[in-house]
Tab-separated table of C-alpha atoms and ligand atoms in Angstrom:
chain	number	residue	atom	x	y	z
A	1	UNK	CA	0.000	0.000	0.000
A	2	UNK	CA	0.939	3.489	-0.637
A	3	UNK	CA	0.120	6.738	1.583
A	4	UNK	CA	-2.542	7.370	-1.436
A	5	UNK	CA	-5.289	6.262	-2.806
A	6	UNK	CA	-6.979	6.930	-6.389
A	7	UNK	CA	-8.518	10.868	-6.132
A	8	UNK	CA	-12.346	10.344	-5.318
A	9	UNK	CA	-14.396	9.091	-8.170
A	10	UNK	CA	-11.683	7.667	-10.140
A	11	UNK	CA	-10.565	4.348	-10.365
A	12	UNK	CA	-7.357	2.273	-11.072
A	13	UNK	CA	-8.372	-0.296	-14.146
A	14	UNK	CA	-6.587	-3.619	-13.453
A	15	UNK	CA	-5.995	-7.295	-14.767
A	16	UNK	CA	-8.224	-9.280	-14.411
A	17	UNK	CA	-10.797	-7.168	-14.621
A	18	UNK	CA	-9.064	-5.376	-17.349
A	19	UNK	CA	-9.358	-7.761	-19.969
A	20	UNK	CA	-12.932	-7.375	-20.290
A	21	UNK	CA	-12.292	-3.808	-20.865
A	22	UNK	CA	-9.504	-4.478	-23.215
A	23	UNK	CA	-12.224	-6.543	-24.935
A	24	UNK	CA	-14.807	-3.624	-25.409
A	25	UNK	CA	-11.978	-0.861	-26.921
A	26	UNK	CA	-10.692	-3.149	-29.312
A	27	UNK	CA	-14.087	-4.338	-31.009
A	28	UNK	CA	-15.648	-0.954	-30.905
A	29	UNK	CA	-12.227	-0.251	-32.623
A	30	UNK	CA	-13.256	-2.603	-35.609
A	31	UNK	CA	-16.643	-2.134	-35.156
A	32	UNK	CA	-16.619	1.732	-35.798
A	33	UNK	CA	-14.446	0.720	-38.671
A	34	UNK	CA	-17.123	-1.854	-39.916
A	35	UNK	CA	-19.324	1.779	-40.426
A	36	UNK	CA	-17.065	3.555	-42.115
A	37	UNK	CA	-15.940	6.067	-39.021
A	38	UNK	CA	-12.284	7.478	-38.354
A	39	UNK	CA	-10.301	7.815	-35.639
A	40	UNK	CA	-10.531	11.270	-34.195
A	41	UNK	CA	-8.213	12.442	-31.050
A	42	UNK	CA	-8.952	15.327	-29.396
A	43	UNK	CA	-7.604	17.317	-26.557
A	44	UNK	CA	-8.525	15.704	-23.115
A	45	UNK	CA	-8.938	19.526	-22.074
A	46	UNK	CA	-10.647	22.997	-24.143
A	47	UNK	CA	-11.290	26.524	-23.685
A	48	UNK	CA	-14.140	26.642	-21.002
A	49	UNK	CA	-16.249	28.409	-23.734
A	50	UNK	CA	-16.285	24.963	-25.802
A	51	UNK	CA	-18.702	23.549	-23.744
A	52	UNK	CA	-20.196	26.737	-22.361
A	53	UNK	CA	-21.380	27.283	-25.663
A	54	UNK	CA	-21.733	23.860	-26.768
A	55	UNK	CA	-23.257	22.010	-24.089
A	56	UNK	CA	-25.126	24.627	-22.621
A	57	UNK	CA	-25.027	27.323	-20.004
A	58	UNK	CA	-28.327	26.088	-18.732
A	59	UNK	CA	-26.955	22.121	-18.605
A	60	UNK	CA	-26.384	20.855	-15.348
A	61	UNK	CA	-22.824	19.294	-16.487
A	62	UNK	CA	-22.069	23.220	-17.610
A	63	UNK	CA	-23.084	24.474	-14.137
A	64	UNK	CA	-22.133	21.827	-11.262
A	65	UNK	CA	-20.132	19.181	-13.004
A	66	UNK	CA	-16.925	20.388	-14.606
A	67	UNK	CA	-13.269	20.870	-13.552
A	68	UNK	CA	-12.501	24.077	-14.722
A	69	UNK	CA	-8.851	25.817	-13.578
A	70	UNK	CA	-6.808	29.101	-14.975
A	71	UNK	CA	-3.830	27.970	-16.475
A	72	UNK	CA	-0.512	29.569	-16.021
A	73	UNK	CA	-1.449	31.558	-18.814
A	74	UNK	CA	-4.239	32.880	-17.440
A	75	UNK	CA	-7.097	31.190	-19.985
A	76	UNK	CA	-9.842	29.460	-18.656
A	77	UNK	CA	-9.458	25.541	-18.981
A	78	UNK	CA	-12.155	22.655	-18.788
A	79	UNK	CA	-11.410	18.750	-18.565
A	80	UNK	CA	-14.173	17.719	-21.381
A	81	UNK	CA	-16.762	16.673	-19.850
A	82	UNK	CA	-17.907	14.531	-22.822
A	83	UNK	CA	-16.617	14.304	-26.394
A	84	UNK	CA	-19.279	16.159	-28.687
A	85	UNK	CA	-18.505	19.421	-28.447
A	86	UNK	CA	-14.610	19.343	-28.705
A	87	UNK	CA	-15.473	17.223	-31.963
A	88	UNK	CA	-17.376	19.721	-33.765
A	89	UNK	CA	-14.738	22.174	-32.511
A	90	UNK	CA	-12.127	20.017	-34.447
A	91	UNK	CA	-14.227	19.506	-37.196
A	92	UNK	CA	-14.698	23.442	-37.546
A	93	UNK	CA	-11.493	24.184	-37.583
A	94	UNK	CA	-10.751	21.528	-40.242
A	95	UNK	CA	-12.631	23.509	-42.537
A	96	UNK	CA	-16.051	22.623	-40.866
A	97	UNK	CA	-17.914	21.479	-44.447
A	98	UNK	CA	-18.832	18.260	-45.979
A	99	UNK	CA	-18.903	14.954	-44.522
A	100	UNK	CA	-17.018	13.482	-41.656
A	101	UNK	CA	-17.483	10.229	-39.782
A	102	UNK	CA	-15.278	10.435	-36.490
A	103	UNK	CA	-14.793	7.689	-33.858
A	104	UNK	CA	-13.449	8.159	-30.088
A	105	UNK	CA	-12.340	6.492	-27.138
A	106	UNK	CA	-11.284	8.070	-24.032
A	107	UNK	CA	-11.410	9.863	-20.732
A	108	UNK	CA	-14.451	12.401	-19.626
A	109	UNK	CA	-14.439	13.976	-16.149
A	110	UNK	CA	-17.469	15.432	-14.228
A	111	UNK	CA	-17.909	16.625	-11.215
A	112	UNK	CA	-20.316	13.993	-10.247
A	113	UNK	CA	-21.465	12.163	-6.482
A	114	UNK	CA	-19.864	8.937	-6.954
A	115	UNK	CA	-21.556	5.140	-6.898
A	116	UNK	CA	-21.029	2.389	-9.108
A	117	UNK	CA	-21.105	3.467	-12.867
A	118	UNK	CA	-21.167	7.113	-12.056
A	119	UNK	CA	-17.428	8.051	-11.874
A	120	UNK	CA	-15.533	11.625	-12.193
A	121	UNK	CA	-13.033	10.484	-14.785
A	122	UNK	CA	-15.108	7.883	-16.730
A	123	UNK	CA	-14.389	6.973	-20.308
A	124	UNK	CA	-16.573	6.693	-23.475
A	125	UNK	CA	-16.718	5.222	-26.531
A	126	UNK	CA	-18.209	7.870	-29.317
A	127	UNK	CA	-18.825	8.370	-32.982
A	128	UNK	CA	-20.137	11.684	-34.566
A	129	UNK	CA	-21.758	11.897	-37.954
A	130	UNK	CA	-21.026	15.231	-39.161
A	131	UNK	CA	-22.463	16.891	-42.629
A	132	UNK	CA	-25.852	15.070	-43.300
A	133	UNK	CA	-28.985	16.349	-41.509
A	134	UNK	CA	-30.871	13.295	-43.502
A	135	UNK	CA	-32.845	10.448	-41.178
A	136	UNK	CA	-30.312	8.138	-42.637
A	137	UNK	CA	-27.554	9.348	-40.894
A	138	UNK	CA	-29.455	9.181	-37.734
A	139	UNK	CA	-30.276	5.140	-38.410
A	140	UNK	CA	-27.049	4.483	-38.943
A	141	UNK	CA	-26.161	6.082	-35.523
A	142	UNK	CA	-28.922	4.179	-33.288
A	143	UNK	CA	-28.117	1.114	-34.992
A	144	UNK	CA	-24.422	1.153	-35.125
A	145	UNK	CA	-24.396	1.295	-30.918
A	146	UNK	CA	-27.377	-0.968	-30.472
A	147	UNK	CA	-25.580	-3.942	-32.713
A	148	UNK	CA	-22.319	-3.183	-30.774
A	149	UNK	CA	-24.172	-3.797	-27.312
A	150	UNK	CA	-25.805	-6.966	-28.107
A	151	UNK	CA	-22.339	-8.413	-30.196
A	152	UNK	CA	-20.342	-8.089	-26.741
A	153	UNK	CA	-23.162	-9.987	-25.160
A	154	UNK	CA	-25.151	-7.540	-23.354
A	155	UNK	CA	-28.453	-9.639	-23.741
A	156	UNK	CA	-30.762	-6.743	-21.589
A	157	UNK	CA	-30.911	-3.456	-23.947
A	158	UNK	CA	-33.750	-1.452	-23.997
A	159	UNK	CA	-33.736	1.190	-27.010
A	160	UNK	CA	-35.424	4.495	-26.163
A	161	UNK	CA	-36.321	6.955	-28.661
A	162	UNK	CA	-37.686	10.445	-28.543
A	163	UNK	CA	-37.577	13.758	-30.585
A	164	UNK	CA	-37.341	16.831	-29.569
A	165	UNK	CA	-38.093	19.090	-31.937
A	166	UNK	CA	-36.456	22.196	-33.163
A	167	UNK	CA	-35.622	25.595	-33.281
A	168	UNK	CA	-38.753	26.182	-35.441
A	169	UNK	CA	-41.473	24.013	-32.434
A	170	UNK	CA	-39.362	23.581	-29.540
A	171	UNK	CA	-40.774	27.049	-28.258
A	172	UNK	CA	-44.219	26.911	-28.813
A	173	UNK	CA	-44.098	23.662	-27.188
A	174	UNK	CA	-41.993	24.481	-24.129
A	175	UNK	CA	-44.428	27.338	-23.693
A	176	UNK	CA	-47.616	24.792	-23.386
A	177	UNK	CA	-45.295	23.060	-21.381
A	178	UNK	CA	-44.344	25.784	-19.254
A	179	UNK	CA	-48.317	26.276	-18.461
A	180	UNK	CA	-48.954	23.094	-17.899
A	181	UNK	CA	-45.760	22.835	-14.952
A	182	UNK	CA	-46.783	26.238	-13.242
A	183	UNK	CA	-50.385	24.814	-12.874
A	184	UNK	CA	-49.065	22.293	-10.979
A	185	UNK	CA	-46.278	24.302	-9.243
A	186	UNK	CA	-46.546	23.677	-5.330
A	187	UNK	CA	-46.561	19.737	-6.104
A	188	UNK	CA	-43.450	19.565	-7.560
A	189	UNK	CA	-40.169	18.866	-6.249
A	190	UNK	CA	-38.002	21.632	-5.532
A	191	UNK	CA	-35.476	20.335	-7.922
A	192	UNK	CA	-38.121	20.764	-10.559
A	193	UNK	CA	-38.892	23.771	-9.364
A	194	UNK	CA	-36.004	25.238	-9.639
A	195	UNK	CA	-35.709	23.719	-13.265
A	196	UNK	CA	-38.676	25.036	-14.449
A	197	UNK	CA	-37.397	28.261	-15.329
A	198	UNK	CA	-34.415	27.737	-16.668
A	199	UNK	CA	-34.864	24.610	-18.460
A	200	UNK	CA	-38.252	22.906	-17.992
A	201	UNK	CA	-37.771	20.224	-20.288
A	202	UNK	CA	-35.299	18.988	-17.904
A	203	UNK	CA	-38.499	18.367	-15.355
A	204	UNK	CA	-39.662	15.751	-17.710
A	205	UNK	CA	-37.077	13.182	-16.716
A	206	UNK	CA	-37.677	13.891	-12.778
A	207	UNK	CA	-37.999	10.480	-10.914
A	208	UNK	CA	-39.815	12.165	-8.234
A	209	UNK	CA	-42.382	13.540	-9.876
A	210	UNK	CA	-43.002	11.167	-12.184
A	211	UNK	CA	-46.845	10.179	-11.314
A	212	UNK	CA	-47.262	14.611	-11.939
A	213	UNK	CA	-45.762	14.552	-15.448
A	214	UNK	CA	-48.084	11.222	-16.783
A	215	UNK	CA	-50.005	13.216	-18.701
A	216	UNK	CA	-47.778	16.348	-18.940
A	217	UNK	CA	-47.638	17.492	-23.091
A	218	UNK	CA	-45.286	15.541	-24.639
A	219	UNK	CA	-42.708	17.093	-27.794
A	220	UNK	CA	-43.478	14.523	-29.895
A	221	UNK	CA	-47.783	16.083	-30.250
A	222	UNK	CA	-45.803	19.703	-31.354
A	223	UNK	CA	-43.025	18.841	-33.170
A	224	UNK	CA	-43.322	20.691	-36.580
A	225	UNK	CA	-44.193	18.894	-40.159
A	226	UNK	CA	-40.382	18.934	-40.472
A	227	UNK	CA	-39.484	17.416	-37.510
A	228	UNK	CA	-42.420	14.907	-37.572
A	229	UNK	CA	-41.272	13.680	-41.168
A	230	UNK	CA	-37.579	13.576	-39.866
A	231	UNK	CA	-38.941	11.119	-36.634
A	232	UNK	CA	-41.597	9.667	-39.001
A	233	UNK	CA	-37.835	8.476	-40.832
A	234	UNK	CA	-36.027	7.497	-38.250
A	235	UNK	CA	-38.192	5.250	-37.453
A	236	UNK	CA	-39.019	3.586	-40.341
A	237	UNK	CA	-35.732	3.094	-40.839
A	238	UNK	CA	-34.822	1.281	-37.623
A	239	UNK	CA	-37.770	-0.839	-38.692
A	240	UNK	CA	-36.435	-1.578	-41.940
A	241	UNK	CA	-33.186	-2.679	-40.187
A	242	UNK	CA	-34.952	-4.561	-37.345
A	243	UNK	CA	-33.950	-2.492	-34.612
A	244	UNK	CA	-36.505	-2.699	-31.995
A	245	UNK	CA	-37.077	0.144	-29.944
A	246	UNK	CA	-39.654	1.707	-27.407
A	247	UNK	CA	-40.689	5.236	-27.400
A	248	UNK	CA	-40.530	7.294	-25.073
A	249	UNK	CA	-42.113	10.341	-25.011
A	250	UNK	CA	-40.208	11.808	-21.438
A	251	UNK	CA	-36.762	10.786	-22.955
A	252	UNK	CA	-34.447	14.432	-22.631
A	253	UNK	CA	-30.957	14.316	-22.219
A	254	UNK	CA	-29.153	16.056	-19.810
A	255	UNK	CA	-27.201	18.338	-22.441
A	256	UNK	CA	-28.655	21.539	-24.203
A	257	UNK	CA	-27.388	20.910	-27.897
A	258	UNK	CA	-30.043	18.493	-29.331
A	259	UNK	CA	-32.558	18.965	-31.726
A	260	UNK	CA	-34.904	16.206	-32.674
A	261	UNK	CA	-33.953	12.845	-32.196
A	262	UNK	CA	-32.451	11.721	-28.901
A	263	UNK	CA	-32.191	8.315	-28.067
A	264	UNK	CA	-30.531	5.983	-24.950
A	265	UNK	CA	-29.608	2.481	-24.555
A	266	UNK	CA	-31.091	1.258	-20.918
A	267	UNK	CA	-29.132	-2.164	-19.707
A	268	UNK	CA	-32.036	-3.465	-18.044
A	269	UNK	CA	-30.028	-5.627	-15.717
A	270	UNK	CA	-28.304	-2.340	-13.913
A	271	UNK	CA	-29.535	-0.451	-11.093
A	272	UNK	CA	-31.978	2.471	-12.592
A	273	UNK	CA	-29.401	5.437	-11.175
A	274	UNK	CA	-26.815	4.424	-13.805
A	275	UNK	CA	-28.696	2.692	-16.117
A	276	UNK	CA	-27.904	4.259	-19.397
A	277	UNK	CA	-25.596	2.280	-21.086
A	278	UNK	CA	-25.119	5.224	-23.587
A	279	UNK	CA	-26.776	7.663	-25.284
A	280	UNK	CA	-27.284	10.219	-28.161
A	281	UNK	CA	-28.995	12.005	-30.747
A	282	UNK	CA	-28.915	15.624	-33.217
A	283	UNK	CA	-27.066	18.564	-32.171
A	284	UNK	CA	-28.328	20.549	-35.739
A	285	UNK	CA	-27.502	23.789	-33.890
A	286	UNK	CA	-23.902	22.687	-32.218
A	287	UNK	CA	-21.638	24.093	-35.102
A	288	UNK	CA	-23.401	27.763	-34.809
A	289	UNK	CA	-23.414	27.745	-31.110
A	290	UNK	CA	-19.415	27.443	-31.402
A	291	UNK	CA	-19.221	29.978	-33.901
A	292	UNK	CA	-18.996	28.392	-37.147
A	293	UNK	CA	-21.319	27.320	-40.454
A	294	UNK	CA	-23.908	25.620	-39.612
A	295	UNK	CA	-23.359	22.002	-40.180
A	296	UNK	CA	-25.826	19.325	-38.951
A	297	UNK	CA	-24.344	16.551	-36.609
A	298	UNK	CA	-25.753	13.331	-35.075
A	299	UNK	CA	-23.784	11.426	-32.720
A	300	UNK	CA	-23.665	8.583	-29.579
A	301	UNK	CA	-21.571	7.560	-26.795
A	302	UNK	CA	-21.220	4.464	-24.492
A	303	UNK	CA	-19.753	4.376	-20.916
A	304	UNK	CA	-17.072	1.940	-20.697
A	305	UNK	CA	-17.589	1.262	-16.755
A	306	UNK	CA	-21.478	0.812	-17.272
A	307	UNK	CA	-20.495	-1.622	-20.081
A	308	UNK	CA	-18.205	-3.832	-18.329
A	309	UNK	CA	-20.719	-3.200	-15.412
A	310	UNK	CA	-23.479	-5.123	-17.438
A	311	UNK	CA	-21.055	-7.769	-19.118
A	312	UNK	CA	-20.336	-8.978	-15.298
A	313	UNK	CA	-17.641	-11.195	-13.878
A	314	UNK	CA	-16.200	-12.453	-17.229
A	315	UNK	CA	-13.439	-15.586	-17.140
A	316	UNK	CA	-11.267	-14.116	-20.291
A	317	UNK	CA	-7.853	-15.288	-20.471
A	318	UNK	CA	-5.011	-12.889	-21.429
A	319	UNK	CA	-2.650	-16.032	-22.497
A	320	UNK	CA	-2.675	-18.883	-24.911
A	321	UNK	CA	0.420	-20.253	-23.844
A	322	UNK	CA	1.876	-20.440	-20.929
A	323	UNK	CA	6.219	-22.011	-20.397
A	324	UNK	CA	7.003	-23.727	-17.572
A	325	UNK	CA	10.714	-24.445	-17.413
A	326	UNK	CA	11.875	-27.566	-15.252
A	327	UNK	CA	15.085	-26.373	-14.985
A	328	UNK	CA	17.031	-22.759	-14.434
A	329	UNK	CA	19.486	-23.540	-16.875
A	330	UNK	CA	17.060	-23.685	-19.648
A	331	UNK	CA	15.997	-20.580	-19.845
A	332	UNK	CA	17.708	-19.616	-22.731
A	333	UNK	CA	15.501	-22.309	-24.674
A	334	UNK	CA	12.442	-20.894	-22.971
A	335	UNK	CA	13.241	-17.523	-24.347
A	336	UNK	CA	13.442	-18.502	-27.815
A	337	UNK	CA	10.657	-20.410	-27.805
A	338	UNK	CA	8.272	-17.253	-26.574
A	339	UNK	CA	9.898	-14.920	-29.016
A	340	UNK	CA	8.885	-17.446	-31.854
A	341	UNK	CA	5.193	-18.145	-30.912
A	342	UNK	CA	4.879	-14.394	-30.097
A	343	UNK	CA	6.149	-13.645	-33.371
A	344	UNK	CA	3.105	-16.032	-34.833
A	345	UNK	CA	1.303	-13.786	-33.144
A	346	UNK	CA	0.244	-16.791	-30.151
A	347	UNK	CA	0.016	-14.755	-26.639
A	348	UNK	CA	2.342	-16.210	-24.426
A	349	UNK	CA	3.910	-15.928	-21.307
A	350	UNK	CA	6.424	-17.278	-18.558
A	351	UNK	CA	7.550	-16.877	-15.632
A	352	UNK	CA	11.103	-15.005	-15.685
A	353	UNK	CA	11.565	-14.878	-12.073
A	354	UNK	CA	13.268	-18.735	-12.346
A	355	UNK	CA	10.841	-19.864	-9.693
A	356	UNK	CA	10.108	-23.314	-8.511
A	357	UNK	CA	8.663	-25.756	-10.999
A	358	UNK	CA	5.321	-25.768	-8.761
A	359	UNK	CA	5.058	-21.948	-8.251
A	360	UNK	CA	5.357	-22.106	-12.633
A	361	UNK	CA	2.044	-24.206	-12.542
A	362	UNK	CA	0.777	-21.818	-10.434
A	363	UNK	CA	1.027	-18.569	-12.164
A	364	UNK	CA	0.390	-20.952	-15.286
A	365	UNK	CA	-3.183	-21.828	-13.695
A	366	UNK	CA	-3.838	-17.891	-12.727
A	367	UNK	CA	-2.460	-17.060	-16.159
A	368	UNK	CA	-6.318	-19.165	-17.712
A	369	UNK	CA	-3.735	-20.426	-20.265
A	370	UNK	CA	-5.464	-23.311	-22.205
A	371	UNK	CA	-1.955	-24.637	-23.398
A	372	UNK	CA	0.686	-25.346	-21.055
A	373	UNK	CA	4.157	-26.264	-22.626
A	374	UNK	CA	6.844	-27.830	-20.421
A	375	UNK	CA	10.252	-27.431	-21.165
A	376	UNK	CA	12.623	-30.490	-19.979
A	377	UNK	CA	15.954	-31.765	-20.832
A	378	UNK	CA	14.054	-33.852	-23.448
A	379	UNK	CA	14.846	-32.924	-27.306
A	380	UNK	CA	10.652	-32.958	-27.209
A	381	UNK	CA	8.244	-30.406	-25.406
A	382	UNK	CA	5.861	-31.746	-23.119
A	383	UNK	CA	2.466	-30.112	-23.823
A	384	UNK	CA	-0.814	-30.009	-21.229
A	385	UNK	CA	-3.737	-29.464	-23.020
A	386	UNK	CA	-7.895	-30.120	-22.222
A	387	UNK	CA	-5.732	-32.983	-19.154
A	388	UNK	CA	-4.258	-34.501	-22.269
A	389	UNK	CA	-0.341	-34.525	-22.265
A	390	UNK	CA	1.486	-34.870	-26.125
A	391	UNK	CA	5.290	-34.518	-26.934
A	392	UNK	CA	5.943	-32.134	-29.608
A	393	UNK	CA	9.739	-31.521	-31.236
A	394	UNK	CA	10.346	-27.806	-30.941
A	395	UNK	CA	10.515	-26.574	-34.280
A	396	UNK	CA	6.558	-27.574	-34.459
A	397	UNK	CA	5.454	-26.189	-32.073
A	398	UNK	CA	4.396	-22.464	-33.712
A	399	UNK	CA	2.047	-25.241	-36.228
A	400	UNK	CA	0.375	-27.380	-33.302
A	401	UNK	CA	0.137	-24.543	-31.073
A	402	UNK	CA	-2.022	-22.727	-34.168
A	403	UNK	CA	-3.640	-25.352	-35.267
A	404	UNK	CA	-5.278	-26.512	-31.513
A	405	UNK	CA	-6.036	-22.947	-31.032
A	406	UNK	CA	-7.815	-22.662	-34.328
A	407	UNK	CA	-9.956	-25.794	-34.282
B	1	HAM	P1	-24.244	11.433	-22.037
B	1	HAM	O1	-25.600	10.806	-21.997
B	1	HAM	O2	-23.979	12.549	-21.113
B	1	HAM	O3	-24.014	11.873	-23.536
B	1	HAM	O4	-23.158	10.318	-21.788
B	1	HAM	C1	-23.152	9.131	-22.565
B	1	HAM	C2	-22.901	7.929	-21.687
B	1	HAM	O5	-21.696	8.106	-20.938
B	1	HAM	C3	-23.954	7.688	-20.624
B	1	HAM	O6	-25.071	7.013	-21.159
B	1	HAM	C4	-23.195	6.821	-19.643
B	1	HAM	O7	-23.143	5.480	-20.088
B	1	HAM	C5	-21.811	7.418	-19.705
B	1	HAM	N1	-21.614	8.347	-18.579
B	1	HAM	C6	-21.985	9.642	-18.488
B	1	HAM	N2	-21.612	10.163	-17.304
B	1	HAM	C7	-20.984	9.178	-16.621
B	1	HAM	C8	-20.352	9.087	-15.337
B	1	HAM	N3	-20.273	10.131	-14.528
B	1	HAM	N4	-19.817	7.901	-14.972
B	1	HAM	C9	-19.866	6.830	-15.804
B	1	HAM	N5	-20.436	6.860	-17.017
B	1	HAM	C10	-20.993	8.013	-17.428
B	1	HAM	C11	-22.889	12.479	-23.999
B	1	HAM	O8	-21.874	12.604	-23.362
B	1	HAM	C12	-22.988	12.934	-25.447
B	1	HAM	N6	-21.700	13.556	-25.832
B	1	HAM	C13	-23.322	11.771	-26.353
B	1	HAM	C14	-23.436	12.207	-27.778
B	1	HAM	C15	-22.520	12.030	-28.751
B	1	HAM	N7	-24.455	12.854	-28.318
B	1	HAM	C16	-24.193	13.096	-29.576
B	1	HAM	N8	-22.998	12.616	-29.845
């Protein structure tokens, strides 16, 4: 142990537990590939404006939830908070026209009151669909997350799916909205209250005063002819692909740049405070809001921690092959034969601490290796394998070791 522990909210990501992480970045690697996205990196910190502007003065991550600090050049600096806005940022100052397809992994940080899959530095996993404000581009979005979800084997996802509306009906409907909320004023709960001024569409997605908001006016009854055709889209398009989803008419999302759609993924098997595996939807206005063109966007991001939250306990084994060396002098043989199955490509590992022949079993055992090679004074390895034992001459090894693997 150390005099310190990990800051509050933040967490040290270890093997075993690890792996399963490991797991999730490297298919949503491919699997943003598989949709035609890029990798975009940007800076883990912005201008405070970025998200001021972009997220939303009004947004409760804007107001209580980010790390913001002078730097020693006296600008105001935020952590990012989330990934959106310092996209659009990039893709502004790229030349902000035309279409870009941009995929992300990384660290977000907010200010948050810690419990299990709600961290201060958590990570995501994000694409953003920049240049096309067609219902296409919106389908490919929903679906691209959903189909990652279920392929890593989360078998409990719930697809929720709202619209919002738009510059055009928003207002007339936040208005009715407004009414409807002030009637009903002294029931609420001072959170929603409070909210009601400022941002009253936030009220919608208040637990407590949920049996008050049944039959509050929903977005969806106002949303514009435009707006209605664009959902009307969406959602024959997520038919077309099979996509099931459920909607849901008190769906907001807890940052001020979307226009119509918005959408989250529920994991149905996690407690209902964290929930939301990820979520997303249309930012139309984002671009203007940080002073450039406009340019329409539609985007989505996962929480790693919820992820490997809902995947659970999961017995993945970092090794294929694991050396156990019956004698200290051999070591040099050992060596060798690692560097050639790692340069097939076959994970493998020893034990270079020339421990006892039982304490090699051991870590060989912890290591979940399914192929245990055994190296001996014998010109032939002696290979453990599903409690079968077979004697291999070393120069096949790279071949059996692939082939067993393989079948
Ligand atoms: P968000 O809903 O704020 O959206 O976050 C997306 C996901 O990140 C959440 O559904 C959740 O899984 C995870 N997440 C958020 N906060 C935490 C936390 N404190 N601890 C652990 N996990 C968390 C966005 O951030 C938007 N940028 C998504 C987007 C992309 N919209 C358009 N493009």
């Amino acid at each position: 142990m150390s005099a310190f522990r990990p800051p509050k909210g933040t967490d040290d990501i270890l093997p075993p537990q690890s792996s399963t992480w490991r797991r999730v970045l490297r298919e949503w690697d491919e699997w943003s590939e598989v949709y035609g996205y890029g990798l975009v990196v940007t800076p883990l910190f912005e201008a405070t404006e970025v998200f001021e502007r972009g997220v939303g003065g009004e947004s409760e991550v804007v107001q209580k939830q980010m790390y913001t600090f002078t730097d020693r050049g006296g600008r105001s600096i935020t952590l990012r908070p989330e990934g959106t806005a310092g996209v659009v940022r990039a893709y502004l100052d790229a030349g902000g026209s035309g279409v870009m397809k941009l995929s992300y992994a990384g660290p977000m940080f907010r200010y948050e009151q810690p419990q299990a899959g709600r961290r201060r530095q958590f990570h995501q996993l994000g694409i953003e669909y920049l240049g096309v404000g067609e219902p296409l581009a919106d389908v490919e979005v929903v679906e691209m997350g959903y189909r990652f979800l279920t392929r890593l084997g989360i078998g409990e996802v719930e697809l929720r799916l709202n619209s919002i509306g738009d510059a055009t009906c928003r207002p007339g409907y936040l208005q009715v909205l407004r009414e409807y909320l002030e009637e009903r004023r002294e029931a609420l709960s001072p959170d929603s209250r409070a909210r009601l001024a400022s941002n009253p569409l936030r009220v919608l997605d208040s637990r407590d005063d949920a049996p008050l908001l049944a039959d509050a006016p929903s977005m969806v009854q106002h949303l514009c002819a435009a707006c209605s055709q664009h959902y009307t889209g969406v959602k024959e398009g997520l038919d077309q692909l099979g996509v099931a989803f459920v909607e849901d008419p008190r769906l907001v999302r807890g940052l001020d740049y979307y226009t119509r759609t918005a959408f989250e993924y529920i994991g149905t098997s996690l407690d209902a405070a964290q929930n939301a595996l990820g979520g997303g939807g249309r930012y139309d206005g984002l671009a203007e809001a940080l002073g450039g063109k406009p340019a329409p966007g539609v985007g989505l991001a996962l929480g790693v921690e919820r992820i490997v939250l809902a995947l659970g306990e999961q017995a993945v084994g970092e090794v294929d092959v694991y050396l156990v060396s019956e004698d200290p002098q051999l070591a040099g043989r050992v060596l060798k034969l690692a560097a050639r199955l790692r340069q097939a490509g076959v994970r493998t590992d020893f034990d270079a601490a020339r421990r006892s022949v039982k304490a090699q079993f051991r870590s060989a055992d912890r290591s979940r290796a399914p192929i245990v090679v055994v190296v001996g004074d014998r010109p032939e390895l002696d290979i453990r394998c599903d409690g079968e034992r077979h004697a291999v001459p070393p120069e096949e090894i790279t071949q059996w070791v692939t082939t067993r693997l393989h079948r």
